[in-house]
Short mmCIF file of C-alpha atoms in Angstrom, two decimals:
data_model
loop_
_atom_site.label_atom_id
_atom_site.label_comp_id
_atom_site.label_asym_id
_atom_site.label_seq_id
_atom_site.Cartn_x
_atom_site.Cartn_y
_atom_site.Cartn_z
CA UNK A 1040 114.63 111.55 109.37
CA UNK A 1041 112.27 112.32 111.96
CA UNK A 1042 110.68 110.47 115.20
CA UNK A 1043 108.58 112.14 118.05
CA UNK A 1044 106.68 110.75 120.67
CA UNK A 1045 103.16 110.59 119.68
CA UNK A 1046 99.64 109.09 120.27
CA UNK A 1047 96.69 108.88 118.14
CA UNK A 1048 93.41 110.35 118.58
CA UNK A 1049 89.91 109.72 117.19
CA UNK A 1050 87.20 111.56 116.45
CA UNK A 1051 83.90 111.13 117.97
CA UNK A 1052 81.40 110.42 115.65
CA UNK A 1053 79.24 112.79 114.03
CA UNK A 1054 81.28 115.92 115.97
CA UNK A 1055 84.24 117.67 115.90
CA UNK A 1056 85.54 116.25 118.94
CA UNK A 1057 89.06 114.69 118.74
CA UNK A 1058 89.69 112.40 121.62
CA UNK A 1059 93.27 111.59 122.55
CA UNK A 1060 94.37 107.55 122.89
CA UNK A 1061 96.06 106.55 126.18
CA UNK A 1062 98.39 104.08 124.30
CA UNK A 1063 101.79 104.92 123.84
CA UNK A 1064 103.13 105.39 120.36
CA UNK A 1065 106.25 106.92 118.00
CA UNK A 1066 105.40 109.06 115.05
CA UNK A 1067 107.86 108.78 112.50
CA UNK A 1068 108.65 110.31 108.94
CA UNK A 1069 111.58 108.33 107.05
CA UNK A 1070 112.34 106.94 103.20
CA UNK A 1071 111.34 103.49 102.84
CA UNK A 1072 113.15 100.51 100.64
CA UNK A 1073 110.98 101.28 98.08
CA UNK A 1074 112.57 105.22 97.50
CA UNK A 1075 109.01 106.38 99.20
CA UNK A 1076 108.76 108.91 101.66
CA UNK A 1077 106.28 107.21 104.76
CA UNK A 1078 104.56 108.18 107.76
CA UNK A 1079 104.39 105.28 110.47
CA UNK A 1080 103.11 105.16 113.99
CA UNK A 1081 104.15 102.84 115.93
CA UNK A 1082 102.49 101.42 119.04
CA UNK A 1083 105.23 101.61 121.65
CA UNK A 1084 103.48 99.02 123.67
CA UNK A 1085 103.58 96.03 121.30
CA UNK A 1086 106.41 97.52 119.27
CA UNK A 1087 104.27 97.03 116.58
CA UNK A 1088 103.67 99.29 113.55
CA UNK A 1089 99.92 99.87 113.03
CA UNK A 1090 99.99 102.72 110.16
CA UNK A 1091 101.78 103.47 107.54
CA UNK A 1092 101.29 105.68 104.89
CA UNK A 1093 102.54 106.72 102.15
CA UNK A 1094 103.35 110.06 101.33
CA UNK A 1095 104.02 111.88 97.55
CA UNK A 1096 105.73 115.19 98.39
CA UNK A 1097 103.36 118.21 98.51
CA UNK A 1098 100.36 115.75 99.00
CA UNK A 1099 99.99 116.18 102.54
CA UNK A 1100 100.01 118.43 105.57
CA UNK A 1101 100.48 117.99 108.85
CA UNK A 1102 98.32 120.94 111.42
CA UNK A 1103 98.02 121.89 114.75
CA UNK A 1104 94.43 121.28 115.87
CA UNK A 1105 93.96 124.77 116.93
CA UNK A 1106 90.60 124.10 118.87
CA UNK A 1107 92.07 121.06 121.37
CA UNK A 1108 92.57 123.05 124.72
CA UNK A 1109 95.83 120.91 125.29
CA UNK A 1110 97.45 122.68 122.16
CA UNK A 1111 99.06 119.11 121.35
CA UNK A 1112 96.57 117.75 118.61
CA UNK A 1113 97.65 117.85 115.50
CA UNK A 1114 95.84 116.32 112.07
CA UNK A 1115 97.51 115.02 108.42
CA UNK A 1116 95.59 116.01 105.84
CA UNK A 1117 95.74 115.08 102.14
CA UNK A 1118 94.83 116.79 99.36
CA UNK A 1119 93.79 114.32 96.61
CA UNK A 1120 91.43 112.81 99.15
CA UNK A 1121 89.32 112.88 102.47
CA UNK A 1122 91.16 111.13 104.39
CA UNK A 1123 92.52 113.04 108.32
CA UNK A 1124 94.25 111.15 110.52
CA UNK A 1125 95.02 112.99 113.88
CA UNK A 1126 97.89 112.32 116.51
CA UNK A 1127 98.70 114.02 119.88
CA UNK A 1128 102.25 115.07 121.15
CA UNK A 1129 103.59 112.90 124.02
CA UNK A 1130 106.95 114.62 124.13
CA UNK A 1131 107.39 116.80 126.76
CA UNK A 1132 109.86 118.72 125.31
CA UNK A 1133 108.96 122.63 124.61
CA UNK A 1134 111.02 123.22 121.72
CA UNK A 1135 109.20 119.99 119.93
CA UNK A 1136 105.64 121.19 120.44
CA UNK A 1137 106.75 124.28 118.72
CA UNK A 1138 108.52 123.26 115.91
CA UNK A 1139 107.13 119.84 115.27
CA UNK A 1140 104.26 121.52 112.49
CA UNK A 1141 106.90 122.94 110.66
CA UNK A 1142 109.63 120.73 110.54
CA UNK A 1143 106.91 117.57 109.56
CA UNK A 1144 105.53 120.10 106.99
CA UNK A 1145 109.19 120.46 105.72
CA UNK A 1146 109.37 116.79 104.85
CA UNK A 1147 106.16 116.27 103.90
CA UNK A 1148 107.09 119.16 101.01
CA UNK A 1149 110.41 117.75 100.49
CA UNK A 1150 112.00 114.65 101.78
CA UNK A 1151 115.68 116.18 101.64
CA UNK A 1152 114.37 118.80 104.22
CA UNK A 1153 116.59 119.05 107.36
CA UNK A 1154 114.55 118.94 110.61
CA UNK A 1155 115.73 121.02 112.97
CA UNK A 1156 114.63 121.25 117.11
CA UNK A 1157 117.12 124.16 117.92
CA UNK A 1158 116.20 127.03 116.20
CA UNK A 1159 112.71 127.82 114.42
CA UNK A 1160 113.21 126.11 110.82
CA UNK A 1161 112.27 127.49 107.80
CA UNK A 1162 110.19 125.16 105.98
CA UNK A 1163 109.90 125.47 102.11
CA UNK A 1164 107.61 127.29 100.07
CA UNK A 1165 104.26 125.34 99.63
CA UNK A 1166 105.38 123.33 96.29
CA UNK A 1167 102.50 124.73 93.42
CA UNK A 1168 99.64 122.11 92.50
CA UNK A 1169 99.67 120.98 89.68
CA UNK A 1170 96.04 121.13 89.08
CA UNK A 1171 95.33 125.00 90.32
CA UNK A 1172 94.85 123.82 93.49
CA UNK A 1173 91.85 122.29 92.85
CA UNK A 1174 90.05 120.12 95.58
CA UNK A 1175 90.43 116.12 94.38
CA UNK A 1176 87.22 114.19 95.46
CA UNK A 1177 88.16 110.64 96.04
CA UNK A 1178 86.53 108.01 98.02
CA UNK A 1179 87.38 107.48 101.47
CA UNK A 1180 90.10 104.92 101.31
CA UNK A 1181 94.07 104.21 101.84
CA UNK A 1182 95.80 103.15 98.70
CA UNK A 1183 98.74 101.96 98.06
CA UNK A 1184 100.39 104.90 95.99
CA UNK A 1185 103.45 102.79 94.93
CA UNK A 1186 101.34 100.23 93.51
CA UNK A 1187 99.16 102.64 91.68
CA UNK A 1188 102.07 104.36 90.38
CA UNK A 1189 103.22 101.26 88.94
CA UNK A 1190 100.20 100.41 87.80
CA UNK A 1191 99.80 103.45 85.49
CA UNK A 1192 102.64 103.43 84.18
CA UNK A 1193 102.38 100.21 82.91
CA UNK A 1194 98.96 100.72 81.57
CA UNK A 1195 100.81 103.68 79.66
CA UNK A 1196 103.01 101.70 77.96
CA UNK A 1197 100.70 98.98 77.15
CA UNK A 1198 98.65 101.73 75.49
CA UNK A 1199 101.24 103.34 73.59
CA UNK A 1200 102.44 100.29 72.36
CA UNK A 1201 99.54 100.29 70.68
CA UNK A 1202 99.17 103.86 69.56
CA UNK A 1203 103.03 102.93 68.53
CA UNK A 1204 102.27 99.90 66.20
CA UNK A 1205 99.05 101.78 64.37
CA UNK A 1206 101.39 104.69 63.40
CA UNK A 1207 100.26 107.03 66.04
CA UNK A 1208 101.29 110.27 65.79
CA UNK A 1209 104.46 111.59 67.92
CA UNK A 1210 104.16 112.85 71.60
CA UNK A 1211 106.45 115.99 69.98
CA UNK A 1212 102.55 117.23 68.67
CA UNK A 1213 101.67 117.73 72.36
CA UNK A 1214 101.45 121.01 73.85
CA UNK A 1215 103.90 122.01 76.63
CA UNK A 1216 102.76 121.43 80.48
CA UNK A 1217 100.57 118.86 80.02
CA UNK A 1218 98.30 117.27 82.78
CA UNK A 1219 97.89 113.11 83.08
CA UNK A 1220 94.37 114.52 83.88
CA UNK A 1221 93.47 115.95 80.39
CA UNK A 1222 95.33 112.87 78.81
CA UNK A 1223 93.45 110.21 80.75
CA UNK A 1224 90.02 111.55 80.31
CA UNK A 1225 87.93 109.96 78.62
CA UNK A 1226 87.43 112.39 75.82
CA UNK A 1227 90.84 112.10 75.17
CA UNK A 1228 90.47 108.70 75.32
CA UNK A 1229 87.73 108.36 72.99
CA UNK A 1230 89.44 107.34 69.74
CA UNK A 1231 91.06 103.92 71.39
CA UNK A 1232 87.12 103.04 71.77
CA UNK A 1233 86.52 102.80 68.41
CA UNK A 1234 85.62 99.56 67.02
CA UNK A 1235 89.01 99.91 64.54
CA UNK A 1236 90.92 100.21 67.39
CA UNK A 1237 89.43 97.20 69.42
CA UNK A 1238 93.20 95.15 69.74
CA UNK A 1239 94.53 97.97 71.60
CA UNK A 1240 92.30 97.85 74.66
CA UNK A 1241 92.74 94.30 75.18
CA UNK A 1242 96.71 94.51 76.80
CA UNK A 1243 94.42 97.04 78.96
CA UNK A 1244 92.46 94.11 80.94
CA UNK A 1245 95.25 92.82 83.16
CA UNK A 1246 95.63 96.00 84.89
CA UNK A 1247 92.23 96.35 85.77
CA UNK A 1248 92.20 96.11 89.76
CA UNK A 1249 91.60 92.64 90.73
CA UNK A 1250 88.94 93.38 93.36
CA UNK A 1251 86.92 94.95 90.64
CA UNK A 1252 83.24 94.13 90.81
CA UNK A 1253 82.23 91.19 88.80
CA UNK A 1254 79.53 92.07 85.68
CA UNK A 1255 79.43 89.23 83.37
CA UNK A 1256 76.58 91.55 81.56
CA UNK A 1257 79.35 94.66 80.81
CA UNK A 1258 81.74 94.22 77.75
CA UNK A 1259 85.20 94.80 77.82
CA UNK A 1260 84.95 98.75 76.41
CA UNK A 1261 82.14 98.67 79.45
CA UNK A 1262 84.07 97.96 81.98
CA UNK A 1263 87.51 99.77 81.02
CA UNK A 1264 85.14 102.87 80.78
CA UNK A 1265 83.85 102.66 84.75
CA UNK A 1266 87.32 102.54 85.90
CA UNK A 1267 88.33 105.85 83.86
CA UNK A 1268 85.60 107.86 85.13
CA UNK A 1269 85.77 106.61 88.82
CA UNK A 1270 87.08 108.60 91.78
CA UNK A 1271 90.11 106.67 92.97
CA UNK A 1272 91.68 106.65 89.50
CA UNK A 1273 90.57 110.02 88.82
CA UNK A 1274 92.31 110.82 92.38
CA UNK A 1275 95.23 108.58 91.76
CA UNK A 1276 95.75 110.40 88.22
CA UNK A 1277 95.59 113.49 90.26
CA UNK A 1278 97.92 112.94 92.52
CA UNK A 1279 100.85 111.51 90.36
CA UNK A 1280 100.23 114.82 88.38
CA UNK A 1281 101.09 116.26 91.54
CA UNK A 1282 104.17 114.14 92.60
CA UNK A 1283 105.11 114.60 88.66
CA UNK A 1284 104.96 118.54 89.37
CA UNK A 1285 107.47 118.67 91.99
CA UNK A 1286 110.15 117.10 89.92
CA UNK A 1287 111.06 114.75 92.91
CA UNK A 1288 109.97 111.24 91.65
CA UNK A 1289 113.10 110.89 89.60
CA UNK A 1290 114.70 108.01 92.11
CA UNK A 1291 112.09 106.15 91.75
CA UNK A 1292 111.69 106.19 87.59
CA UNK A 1293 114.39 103.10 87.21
CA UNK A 1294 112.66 101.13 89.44
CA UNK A 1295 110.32 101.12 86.88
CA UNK A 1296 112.22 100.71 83.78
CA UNK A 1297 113.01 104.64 83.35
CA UNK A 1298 115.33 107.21 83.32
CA UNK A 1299 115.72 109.11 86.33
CA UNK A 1300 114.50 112.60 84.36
CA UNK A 1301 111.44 110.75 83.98
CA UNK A 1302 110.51 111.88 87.03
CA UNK A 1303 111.15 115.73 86.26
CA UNK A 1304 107.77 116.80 84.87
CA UNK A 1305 104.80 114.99 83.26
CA UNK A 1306 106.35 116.01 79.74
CA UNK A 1307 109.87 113.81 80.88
CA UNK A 1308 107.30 111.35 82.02
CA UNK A 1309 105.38 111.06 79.06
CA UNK A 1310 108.40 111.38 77.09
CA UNK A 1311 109.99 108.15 78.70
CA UNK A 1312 106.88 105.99 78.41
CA UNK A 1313 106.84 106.70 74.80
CA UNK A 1314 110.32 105.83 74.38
CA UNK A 1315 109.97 102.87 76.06
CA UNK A 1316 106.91 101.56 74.70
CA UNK A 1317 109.03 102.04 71.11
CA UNK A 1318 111.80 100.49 72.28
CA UNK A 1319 109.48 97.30 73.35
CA UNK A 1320 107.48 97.53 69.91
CA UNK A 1321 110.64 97.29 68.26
CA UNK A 1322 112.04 94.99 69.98
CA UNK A 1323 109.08 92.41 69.74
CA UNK A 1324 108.83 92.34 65.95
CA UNK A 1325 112.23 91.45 65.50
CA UNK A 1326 111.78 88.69 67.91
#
């Protein structure tokens, strides 16, 4: 889809000084095996791949570093978290310094965005954010947003399983554009921590991460509650809210069990997880 000549640069601690890296590299922006859109950079030394991220359309951006004298630094930025990582143009070539912001931008929006060197490309609209644009605060780490995708959607049909087998009430009571974010709080979540409702949180434990800090003092309601109020799922939750937004997801939904209009809003999405989740109910009485 896209591959320039690149380099990585660092930041000098405690300033705002971005030093370039001697070391040869390729920055590249292509669809992975798993239906993911990633950024790589490859050391062109070794031939060896040393990041790789993954990217959920309208997540990212990609920015000249207008303060570097050399006018060839450029930083990614995310939105549901902290993290920058900053490269600098090795390409010689005129016409890529000039276009590179927008055509990366393009694909970083939309992965069916055509890159184009030639002529100055129009890159689409900045998609909306889900959450008003809000600012997500998130500790400073790299996850693996495939995983965590997969994760929570399991976790959602474990839980309404449950909801599903105590007679819960239908998803068809929920109000239209609906945010993960106000379902996955935990005032929403309150009523599953009630004592009558004790069997449902148990299917809950396996997807707990498995690096989890150890307290053999915390109960199980204890520890299910920590993970709901910390950053990285509240980030995580944010940022599939996001991907959800653009309608884009929906090649990866059967990869996961779902429809492909799954992936058209968080309504489809919620609609398909309770659908499922029935399905499996039903299915595990009569067996």
């Amino acid at each position: 889809m896209l591959a320039v000549k690149a380099g990585r640069a660092s930041r000098r601690e405690s300033t705002s000084w971005v030093d370039p890296q001697p070391t040869k590299g390729l920055l590249g922006l292509a669809l992975g095996d798993d239906g993911l859109l990633h950024l790589t950079w490859k050391n062109r030394e070794t031939n060896a791949i040393e990041d790789d991220l993954i990217i959920i359309p309208g997540d990212a951006s990609f920015h000249k570093v207008t303060e570097s004298p050399s006018g060839r630094v450029f930083v990614l930025k995310f939105d549901s978290s902290d993290q920058k990582h900053f490269y600098w143009l090795q390409d010689p070539s005129p016409s890529v310094l000039e276009q590179l912001e927008a055509n990366v931008n393009g694909l970083l929006q939309d992965p069916d965005f055509q890159p184009s060197w030639s002529q100055p490309p129009t890159a689409p609209l900045n998609i909306e954010r889900a959450s008003g644009n809000a600012a997500a605060t998130a500790t400073n780490q790299q996850l693996d947003n495939s995983a965590l995708t997969e994760s929570i959607t399991r976790q959602f049909q474990a839980l309404m399983r449950g909801r599903t087998g105590a007679g819960s009430q239908s998803l068809q009571a929920q109000q239209p554009a609906v945010a993960l974010s106000d379902i996955l709080s935990m005032s929403s979540l309150a009523p599953i921590f009630e004592p009558a409702n004790a069997a449902e949180l148990q299917p809950l434990e396996e997807f707990l991460p498995p690096d989890l800090p150890k307290d053999e003092t915390a109960t199980r309601d204890e520890t299910l509650r920590r993970v709901i109020q910390s950053g990285p799922f509240r980030s995580t939750v944010l940022q599939l809210d996001r991907a959800l937004a653009t309608g884009l997801l929906g090649r990866l939904m059967p990869g996961f069990g779902l429809p492909e209009e799954a992936g058209l809003s968080v309504e489809s999405f919620l609609r398909a997880i309770h659908d499922k989740a029935r399905r499996d109910h039903e299915e595990s009485r009569r067996e």
